[in-house]
Amino acid sequence: MRYNLLGNTGIKVSQLCFGVLPMGPLQVNISPDDGGELLLAAMENGVNFFDTAQSYGTYAHLAKALRHYPERVVLASKSTAADYAGMRRAIEEALEQLGVDCIDIFHLHAARVGRDLLTQRAGAWQCLLDYRQKGYIRAAGVSSHNAQLIEDLAENPDVDVLFPLINKTGLGILSGGREDMCRAIAKAAAAGKGVYAMKALGGGALLSDYRQAMDFVCGLPGVASVAVGMVRVSELAFNLRYFNGQTIEEEELSHLKNGKRWVLMQALCKNCGTCVQVCPNHALRLGPECCQVDEAKCILCGYCAPVCPQFAIRLG
């Protein structure tokens, strides 16, 4: 496994980052015991970097693994909190539930927010800076799908780490396309920001083109690590082989397919628009009778499902 420094933070991370989102209630919803076992297996096989969030509901899964692993790993979390008090609660919740006294990276979770993010969430950002100064977090960052925002933040001296969405087709990128995000990433890395990438496989949409998709993101200058969501031992084993530089046969690649689907229970949908408001990639819209999805924009993140008051949305 290759390890890289995250910009000027001094934090060294495995090139494979375990994205813990899919094992929580937003997607597959496996138990903390089963999730903890898989996370522990990743740790024992050299993965030292784990990305989660307040909204993912996966702190219990990570805590299970951490209790059985003697070495320190790198933890990243994030919160959509907009004010100081909300971010303080988010950081303290993460510290308590993960059972740690410091979190390596804490982000403003801002998938769809534009260039005025730090103005919109000034209180939350100040809280991150204060908690960094106090030693409760090592690095303050931003998680975003917005290319213009990533480029702007490359010049901000208070930003330590950026977690942008990037993939070879540009699926899910806001305020620009693939080349815009690539330029923003290069600019951030040149400025000493730690950069790790999300959605290299487009939420599963690019799974059938796994090798080319991963080669593209891993080959971008400045990308220290790539977050990949996993919920099965077979997925972990496959990703470990790629990131360890082991041979993957073409026949194996040909069998890969995306098993996730966005499903709407139309009889339950009230066409209220709640899901439309939270979709980070504007993939949902109100239809004549019920919500509709633009599959070309959907990255299967699952953010819409828990906010539906009718429980009409499934990812399965």
PDB file of C-alpha atoms in Angstrom, residues 72-306:
ATOM      1  CA  ARG A  72      -3.571   4.950  15.380  1.00  0.00           C
ATOM      2  CA  VAL A  73      -5.468   5.552  12.146  1.00  0.00           C
ATOM      3  CA  VAL A  74      -6.440   8.765  10.361  1.00  0.00           C
ATOM      4  CA  LEU A  75     -10.072   9.793  10.806  1.00  0.00           C
ATOM      5  CA  ALA A  76     -11.964  12.383   8.769  1.00  0.00           C
ATOM      6  CA  SER A  77     -15.489  13.519   9.526  1.00  0.00           C
ATOM      7  CA  LYS A  78     -17.744  16.355   8.473  1.00  0.00           C
ATOM      8  CA  SER A  79     -20.918  18.213   9.353  1.00  0.00           C
ATOM      9  CA  THR A  80     -23.487  20.328   7.530  1.00  0.00           C
ATOM     10  CA  ALA A  81     -23.818  22.568  10.606  1.00  0.00           C
ATOM     11  CA  ALA A  82     -24.281  26.217   9.667  1.00  0.00           C
ATOM     12  CA  ASP A  83     -23.449  27.930  12.965  1.00  0.00           C
ATOM     13  CA  TYR A  84     -20.916  27.763  15.771  1.00  0.00           C
ATOM     14  CA  ALA A  85     -23.100  25.870  18.230  1.00  0.00           C
ATOM     15  CA  GLY A  86     -24.094  23.275  15.676  1.00  0.00           C
ATOM     16  CA  MET A  87     -20.511  22.595  14.651  1.00  0.00           C
ATOM     17  CA  ARG A  88     -19.397  22.420  18.275  1.00  0.00           C
ATOM     18  CA  ARG A  89     -22.044  19.755  18.915  1.00  0.00           C
ATOM     19  CA  ALA A  90     -20.964  17.882  15.793  1.00  0.00           C
ATOM     20  CA  ILE A  91     -17.288  17.800  16.804  1.00  0.00           C
ATOM     21  CA  GLU A  92     -18.049  16.794  20.388  1.00  0.00           C
ATOM     22  CA  GLU A  93     -20.457  14.107  19.196  1.00  0.00           C
ATOM     23  CA  ALA A  94     -17.785  12.656  16.917  1.00  0.00           C
ATOM     24  CA  LEU A  95     -15.152  12.670  19.650  1.00  0.00           C
ATOM     25  CA  GLU A  96     -17.492  10.952  22.106  1.00  0.00           C
ATOM     26  CA  GLN A  97     -18.978   8.359  19.770  1.00  0.00           C
ATOM     27  CA  LEU A  98     -15.675   7.436  18.148  1.00  0.00           C
ATOM     28  CA  GLY A  99     -13.981   7.265  21.546  1.00  0.00           C
ATOM     29  CA  VAL A 100     -11.032   9.462  20.548  1.00  0.00           C
ATOM     30  CA  ASP A 101      -9.569  12.674  21.934  1.00  0.00           C
ATOM     31  CA  CYS A 102      -8.696  14.169  18.533  1.00  0.00           C
ATOM     32  CA  ILE A 103     -10.072  13.863  14.999  1.00  0.00           C
ATOM     33  CA  ASP A 104      -7.494  14.317  12.272  1.00  0.00           C
ATOM     34  CA  ILE A 105      -9.687  16.135   9.740  1.00  0.00           C
ATOM     35  CA  PHE A 106     -13.055  17.816  10.167  1.00  0.00           C
ATOM     36  CA  HIS A 107     -14.833  19.323   7.172  1.00  0.00           C
ATOM     37  CA  LEU A 108     -17.615  21.695   6.438  1.00  0.00           C
ATOM     38  CA  HIS A 109     -19.905  19.215   4.651  1.00  0.00           C
ATOM     39  CA  ALA A 110     -21.006  21.358   1.727  1.00  0.00           C
ATOM     40  CA  ALA A 111     -21.680  19.256  -1.353  1.00  0.00           C
ATOM     41  CA  ARG A 112     -23.888  21.727  -3.194  1.00  0.00           C
ATOM     42  CA  VAL A 113     -23.045  25.063  -1.541  1.00  0.00           C
ATOM     43  CA  GLY A 114     -21.489  27.687  -3.799  1.00  0.00           C
ATOM     44  CA  ARG A 115     -18.605  30.113  -3.543  1.00  0.00           C
ATOM     45  CA  ASP A 116     -20.094  31.974  -0.569  1.00  0.00           C
ATOM     46  CA  LEU A 117     -19.758  28.900   1.690  1.00  0.00           C
ATOM     47  CA  LEU A 118     -17.486  30.496   4.276  1.00  0.00           C
ATOM     48  CA  THR A 119     -19.827  33.484   4.476  1.00  0.00           C
ATOM     49  CA  GLN A 120     -22.967  31.346   4.730  1.00  0.00           C
ATOM     50  CA  ARG A 121     -21.417  29.175   7.426  1.00  0.00           C
ATOM     51  CA  ALA A 122     -19.048  31.642   9.038  1.00  0.00           C
ATOM     52  CA  GLY A 123     -19.912  30.511  12.557  1.00  0.00           C
ATOM     53  CA  ALA A 124     -19.370  26.836  11.776  1.00  0.00           C
ATOM     54  CA  TRP A 125     -16.054  27.584  10.075  1.00  0.00           C
ATOM     55  CA  GLN A 126     -14.854  29.648  13.018  1.00  0.00           C
ATOM     56  CA  CYS A 127     -15.698  26.740  15.298  1.00  0.00           C
ATOM     57  CA  LEU A 128     -13.491  24.427  13.235  1.00  0.00           C
ATOM     58  CA  LEU A 129     -10.629  26.904  13.447  1.00  0.00           C
ATOM     59  CA  ASP A 130     -11.078  27.275  17.213  1.00  0.00           C
ATOM     60  CA  TYR A 131     -11.193  23.519  17.793  1.00  0.00           C
ATOM     61  CA  ARG A 132      -8.099  23.104  15.628  1.00  0.00           C
ATOM     62  CA  GLN A 133      -6.300  25.635  17.806  1.00  0.00           C
ATOM     63  CA  LYS A 134      -7.430  23.774  20.936  1.00  0.00           C
ATOM     64  CA  GLY A 135      -6.091  20.495  19.557  1.00  0.00           C
ATOM     65  CA  TYR A 136      -9.385  18.628  19.168  1.00  0.00           C
ATOM     66  CA  ILE A 137      -8.931  18.470  15.399  1.00  0.00           C
ATOM     67  CA  ARG A 138      -5.654  18.491  13.476  1.00  0.00           C
ATOM     68  CA  ALA A 139      -6.883  19.926  10.166  1.00  0.00           C
ATOM     69  CA  ALA A 140      -9.898  21.937   8.995  1.00  0.00           C
ATOM     70  CA  GLY A 141     -11.321  21.291   5.585  1.00  0.00           C
ATOM     71  CA  VAL A 142     -14.175  21.461   3.116  1.00  0.00           C
ATOM     72  CA  SER A 143     -15.998  18.662   1.320  1.00  0.00           C
ATOM     73  CA  SER A 144     -17.541  19.869  -1.954  1.00  0.00           C
ATOM     74  CA  HIS A 145     -18.777  18.945  -5.432  1.00  0.00           C
ATOM     75  CA  ASN A 146     -18.267  22.542  -6.627  1.00  0.00           C
ATOM     76  CA  ALA A 147     -15.233  23.215  -8.827  1.00  0.00           C
ATOM     77  CA  GLN A 148     -15.336  26.999  -8.382  1.00  0.00           C
ATOM     78  CA  LEU A 149     -15.445  26.667  -4.604  1.00  0.00           C
ATOM     79  CA  ILE A 150     -12.476  24.269  -4.548  1.00  0.00           C
ATOM     80  CA  GLU A 151     -10.490  26.699  -6.696  1.00  0.00           C
ATOM     81  CA  ASP A 152     -11.356  29.622  -4.402  1.00  0.00           C
ATOM     82  CA  LEU A 153     -10.427  27.716  -1.256  1.00  0.00           C
ATOM     83  CA  ALA A 154      -7.043  26.813  -2.703  1.00  0.00           C
ATOM     84  CA  GLU A 155      -6.054  30.391  -1.885  1.00  0.00           C
ATOM     85  CA  ASN A 156      -7.468  30.445   1.650  1.00  0.00           C
ATOM     86  CA  PRO A 157      -4.657  30.115   4.226  1.00  0.00           C
ATOM     87  CA  ASP A 158      -6.997  28.728   6.897  1.00  0.00           C
ATOM     88  CA  VAL A 159      -8.025  25.703   4.807  1.00  0.00           C
ATOM     89  CA  ASP A 160      -5.856  22.640   5.422  1.00  0.00           C
ATOM     90  CA  VAL A 161      -7.620  19.885   3.458  1.00  0.00           C
ATOM     91  CA  LEU A 162     -10.043  19.693   0.540  1.00  0.00           C
ATOM     92  CA  PHE A 163     -12.240  16.726  -0.356  1.00  0.00           C
ATOM     93  CA  PRO A 164     -13.517  17.298  -3.911  1.00  0.00           C
ATOM     94  CA  LEU A 165     -15.637  15.146  -6.193  1.00  0.00           C
ATOM     95  CA  ILE A 166     -13.732  14.082  -9.298  1.00  0.00           C
ATOM     96  CA  ASN A 167     -14.049  11.256 -11.812  1.00  0.00           C
ATOM     97  CA  LYS A 168     -13.071  10.628 -15.407  1.00  0.00           C
ATOM     98  CA  THR A 169     -16.452  11.618 -16.856  1.00  0.00           C
ATOM     99  CA  GLY A 170     -17.103  14.626 -14.598  1.00  0.00           C
ATOM    100  CA  LEU A 171     -20.284  13.038 -13.227  1.00  0.00           C
ATOM    101  CA  GLY A 172     -21.636  15.049 -10.289  1.00  0.00           C
ATOM    102  CA  ILE A 173     -19.334  18.074 -10.592  1.00  0.00           C
ATOM    103  CA  LEU A 174     -21.076  21.407 -10.041  1.00  0.00           C
ATOM    104  CA  SER A 175     -20.103  24.850 -11.389  1.00  0.00           C
ATOM    105  CA  GLY A 176     -17.804  23.432 -14.004  1.00  0.00           C
ATOM    106  CA  GLY A 177     -16.729  20.163 -15.510  1.00  0.00           C
ATOM    107  CA  ARG A 178     -13.958  17.632 -15.177  1.00  0.00           C
ATOM    108  CA  GLU A 179     -11.164  19.878 -16.413  1.00  0.00           C
ATOM    109  CA  ASP A 180     -12.281  22.717 -14.136  1.00  0.00           C
ATOM    110  CA  MET A 181     -12.096  20.447 -11.108  1.00  0.00           C
ATOM    111  CA  CYS A 182      -8.732  19.056 -12.204  1.00  0.00           C
ATOM    112  CA  ARG A 183      -7.335  22.595 -12.421  1.00  0.00           C
ATOM    113  CA  ALA A 184      -8.774  23.440  -9.009  1.00  0.00           C
ATOM    114  CA  ILE A 185      -7.208  20.315  -7.484  1.00  0.00           C
ATOM    115  CA  ALA A 186      -3.812  21.103  -9.017  1.00  0.00           C
ATOM    116  CA  LYS A 187      -4.016  24.668  -7.727  1.00  0.00           C
ATOM    117  CA  ALA A 188      -4.927  23.480  -4.218  1.00  0.00           C
ATOM    118  CA  ALA A 189      -2.108  20.947  -4.146  1.00  0.00           C
ATOM    119  CA  ALA A 190       0.391  23.540  -5.352  1.00  0.00           C
ATOM    120  CA  ALA A 191      -0.715  25.778  -2.481  1.00  0.00           C
ATOM    121  CA  GLY A 192       0.043  23.032   0.037  1.00  0.00           C
ATOM    122  CA  LYS A 193      -3.527  21.875   0.659  1.00  0.00           C
ATOM    123  CA  GLY A 194      -4.103  18.223   1.394  1.00  0.00           C
ATOM    124  CA  VAL A 195      -6.394  16.793  -1.287  1.00  0.00           C
ATOM    125  CA  TYR A 196      -8.198  13.481  -1.314  1.00  0.00           C
ATOM    126  CA  ALA A 197     -10.898  12.561  -3.803  1.00  0.00           C
ATOM    127  CA  MET A 198     -14.456  11.268  -3.674  1.00  0.00           C
ATOM    128  CA  LYS A 199     -16.697   9.541  -6.253  1.00  0.00           C
ATOM    129  CA  ALA A 200     -13.902   8.229  -8.473  1.00  0.00           C
ATOM    130  CA  LEU A 201     -16.379   5.562  -9.553  1.00  0.00           C
ATOM    131  CA  GLY A 202     -19.274   8.005  -9.845  1.00  0.00           C
ATOM    132  CA  GLY A 203     -21.259   6.372  -7.053  1.00  0.00           C
ATOM    133  CA  GLY A 204     -20.995   3.054  -8.909  1.00  0.00           C
ATOM    134  CA  ALA A 205     -21.906   4.376 -12.359  1.00  0.00           C
ATOM    135  CA  LEU A 206     -18.313   3.838 -13.566  1.00  0.00           C
ATOM    136  CA  LEU A 207     -17.778   0.487 -11.903  1.00  0.00           C
ATOM    137  CA  SER A 208     -17.706  -1.378 -15.220  1.00  0.00           C
ATOM    138  CA  ASP A 209     -14.768   0.860 -16.203  1.00  0.00           C
ATOM    139  CA  TYR A 210     -13.035   0.372 -12.854  1.00  0.00           C
ATOM    140  CA  ARG A 211      -9.389   0.339 -13.894  1.00  0.00           C
ATOM    141  CA  GLN A 212      -9.569   3.378 -16.161  1.00  0.00           C
ATOM    142  CA  ALA A 213     -11.670   5.287 -13.628  1.00  0.00           C
ATOM    143  CA  MET A 214      -9.260   4.600 -10.784  1.00  0.00           C
ATOM    144  CA  ASP A 215      -6.176   5.188 -12.918  1.00  0.00           C
ATOM    145  CA  PHE A 216      -7.528   8.611 -13.878  1.00  0.00           C
ATOM    146  CA  VAL A 217      -8.124   9.854 -10.329  1.00  0.00           C
ATOM    147  CA  CYS A 218      -5.062   8.204  -8.782  1.00  0.00           C
ATOM    148  CA  GLY A 219      -2.947   9.753 -11.506  1.00  0.00           C
ATOM    149  CA  LEU A 220      -4.030  13.332 -10.835  1.00  0.00           C
ATOM    150  CA  PRO A 221      -1.159  15.416  -9.410  1.00  0.00           C
ATOM    151  CA  GLY A 222      -1.882  16.356  -5.821  1.00  0.00           C
ATOM    152  CA  VAL A 223      -4.471  13.664  -5.034  1.00  0.00           C
ATOM    153  CA  ALA A 224      -3.042  11.902  -1.982  1.00  0.00           C
ATOM    154  CA  SER A 225      -5.839   9.402  -1.459  1.00  0.00           C
ATOM    155  CA  VAL A 226      -9.086   8.186  -3.006  1.00  0.00           C
ATOM    156  CA  ALA A 227     -12.152   7.448  -0.865  1.00  0.00           C
ATOM    157  CA  VAL A 228     -13.958   4.283  -1.922  1.00  0.00           C
ATOM    158  CA  GLY A 229     -17.144   3.037  -0.289  1.00  0.00           C
ATOM    159  CA  MET A 230     -17.207  -0.648   0.639  1.00  0.00           C
ATOM    160  CA  VAL A 231     -19.661  -2.928   2.425  1.00  0.00           C
ATOM    161  CA  ARG A 232     -18.435  -6.437   1.535  1.00  0.00           C
ATOM    162  CA  VAL A 233     -15.257  -8.436   2.084  1.00  0.00           C
ATOM    163  CA  SER A 234     -15.063  -9.075  -1.659  1.00  0.00           C
ATOM    164  CA  GLU A 235     -15.112  -5.322  -2.375  1.00  0.00           C
ATOM    165  CA  LEU A 236     -12.355  -4.688   0.137  1.00  0.00           C
ATOM    166  CA  ALA A 237     -10.238  -7.500  -1.305  1.00  0.00           C
ATOM    167  CA  PHE A 238     -10.671  -6.216  -4.863  1.00  0.00           C
ATOM    168  CA  ASN A 239      -9.764  -2.631  -3.949  1.00  0.00           C
ATOM    169  CA  LEU A 240      -6.766  -3.783  -1.913  1.00  0.00           C
ATOM    170  CA  ARG A 241      -5.455  -5.642  -4.947  1.00  0.00           C
ATOM    171  CA  TYR A 242      -5.698  -2.527  -7.121  1.00  0.00           C
ATOM    172  CA  PHE A 243      -4.109  -0.197  -4.569  1.00  0.00           C
ATOM    173  CA  ASN A 244      -1.388  -2.736  -3.812  1.00  0.00           C
ATOM    174  CA  GLY A 245      -0.498  -2.853  -7.501  1.00  0.00           C
ATOM    175  CA  GLN A 246      -1.530  -6.463  -7.960  1.00  0.00           C
ATOM    176  CA  THR A 247      -2.756  -7.877 -11.255  1.00  0.00           C
ATOM    177  CA  ILE A 248      -6.470  -7.764 -11.972  1.00  0.00           C
ATOM    178  CA  GLU A 249      -7.551  -9.887 -14.919  1.00  0.00           C
ATOM    179  CA  GLU A 250      -9.768  -8.467 -17.643  1.00  0.00           C
ATOM    180  CA  GLU A 251     -12.293 -11.222 -17.006  1.00  0.00           C
ATOM    181  CA  GLU A 252     -12.678 -10.065 -13.403  1.00  0.00           C
ATOM    182  CA  LEU A 253     -13.221  -6.494 -14.553  1.00  0.00           C
ATOM    183  CA  SER A 254     -15.861  -7.599 -17.039  1.00  0.00           C
ATOM    184  CA  HIS A 255     -17.974  -9.030 -14.205  1.00  0.00           C
ATOM    185  CA  LEU A 256     -18.085  -5.800 -12.252  1.00  0.00           C
ATOM    186  CA  LYS A 257     -21.428  -4.075 -12.284  1.00  0.00           C
ATOM    187  CA  ASN A 258     -23.233  -1.452 -10.294  1.00  0.00           C
ATOM    188  CA  GLY A 259     -25.831  -3.108  -8.105  1.00  0.00           C
ATOM    189  CA  LYS A 260     -27.195   0.100  -6.591  1.00  0.00           C
ATOM    190  CA  ARG A 261     -30.392   1.670  -7.855  1.00  0.00           C
ATOM    191  CA  TRP A 262     -32.463   4.704  -6.881  1.00  0.00           C
ATOM    192  CA  VAL A 263     -36.012   3.483  -6.326  1.00  0.00           C
ATOM    193  CA  LEU A 264     -39.145   5.539  -5.678  1.00  0.00           C
ATOM    194  CA  MET A 265     -42.238   3.981  -4.139  1.00  0.00           C
ATOM    195  CA  GLN A 266     -44.611   6.054  -6.240  1.00  0.00           C
ATOM    196  CA  ALA A 267     -47.691   5.173  -4.209  1.00  0.00           C
ATOM    197  CA  LEU A 268     -46.075   6.791  -1.156  1.00  0.00           C
ATOM    198  CA  CYS A 269     -44.595   9.912  -2.781  1.00  0.00           C
ATOM    199  CA  LYS A 270     -46.524  13.131  -2.057  1.00  0.00           C
ATOM    200  CA  ASN A 271     -44.427  15.217  -4.484  1.00  0.00           C
ATOM    201  CA  CYS A 272     -43.477  17.533  -1.594  1.00  0.00           C
ATOM    202  CA  GLY A 273     -40.000  18.438  -2.872  1.00  0.00           C
ATOM    203  CA  THR A 274     -38.087  17.773   0.357  1.00  0.00           C
ATOM    204  CA  CYS A 275     -35.715  15.410  -1.432  1.00  0.00           C
ATOM    205  CA  VAL A 276     -35.192  17.922  -4.241  1.00  0.00           C
ATOM    206  CA  GLN A 277     -33.864  20.473  -1.752  1.00  0.00           C
ATOM    207  CA  VAL A 278     -31.149  18.190  -0.353  1.00  0.00           C
ATOM    208  CA  CYS A 279     -29.931  16.475  -3.527  1.00  0.00           C
ATOM    209  CA  PRO A 280     -26.312  17.636  -3.909  1.00  0.00           C
ATOM    210  CA  ASN A 281     -26.281  17.243  -7.679  1.00  0.00           C
ATOM    211  CA  HIS A 282     -29.707  18.576  -8.657  1.00  0.00           C
ATOM    212  CA  ALA A 283     -30.651  15.135  -9.945  1.00  0.00           C
ATOM    213  CA  LEU A 284     -34.191  15.253  -8.536  1.00  0.00           C
ATOM    214  CA  ARG A 285     -37.149  17.309  -9.665  1.00  0.00           C
ATOM    215  CA  LEU A 286     -40.860  17.457  -9.043  1.00  0.00           C
ATOM    216  CA  GLY A 287     -42.958  15.734 -11.663  1.00  0.00           C
ATOM    217  CA  PRO A 288     -46.656  15.947 -12.520  1.00  0.00           C
ATOM    218  CA  GLU A 289     -47.530  13.398  -9.836  1.00  0.00           C
ATOM    219  CA  CYS A 290     -44.338  12.370  -8.044  1.00  0.00           C
ATOM    220  CA  CYS A 291     -40.628  13.056  -7.740  1.00  0.00           C
ATOM    221  CA  GLN A 292     -38.457  12.179 -10.743  1.00  0.00           C
ATOM    222  CA  VAL A 293     -34.754  11.370 -10.999  1.00  0.00           C
ATOM    223  CA  ASP A 294     -32.278  12.292 -13.718  1.00  0.00           C
ATOM    224  CA  GLU A 295     -30.126   9.171 -13.775  1.00  0.00           C
ATOM    225  CA  ALA A 296     -27.403  10.978 -15.709  1.00  0.00           C
ATOM    226  CA  LYS A 297     -26.858  13.272 -12.705  1.00  0.00           C
ATOM    227  CA  CYS A 298     -27.585  10.898  -9.804  1.00  0.00           C
ATOM    228  CA  ILE A 299     -24.474   9.674  -7.968  1.00  0.00           C
ATOM    229  CA  LEU A 300     -26.430   7.381  -5.619  1.00  0.00           C
ATOM    230  CA  CYS A 301     -25.222   9.145  -2.476  1.00  0.00           C
ATOM    231  CA  GLY A 302     -28.444   8.405  -0.585  1.00  0.00           C
ATOM    232  CA  TYR A 303     -28.820  11.871   0.960  1.00  0.00           C
ATOM    233  CA  CYS A 304     -32.429  12.042  -0.229  1.00  0.00           C
ATOM    234  CA  ALA A 305     -33.749   8.875   1.405  1.00  0.00           C
ATOM    235  CA  PRO A 306     -33.650   9.823   5.113  1.00  0.00           C
TER     236      PRO A 306
END
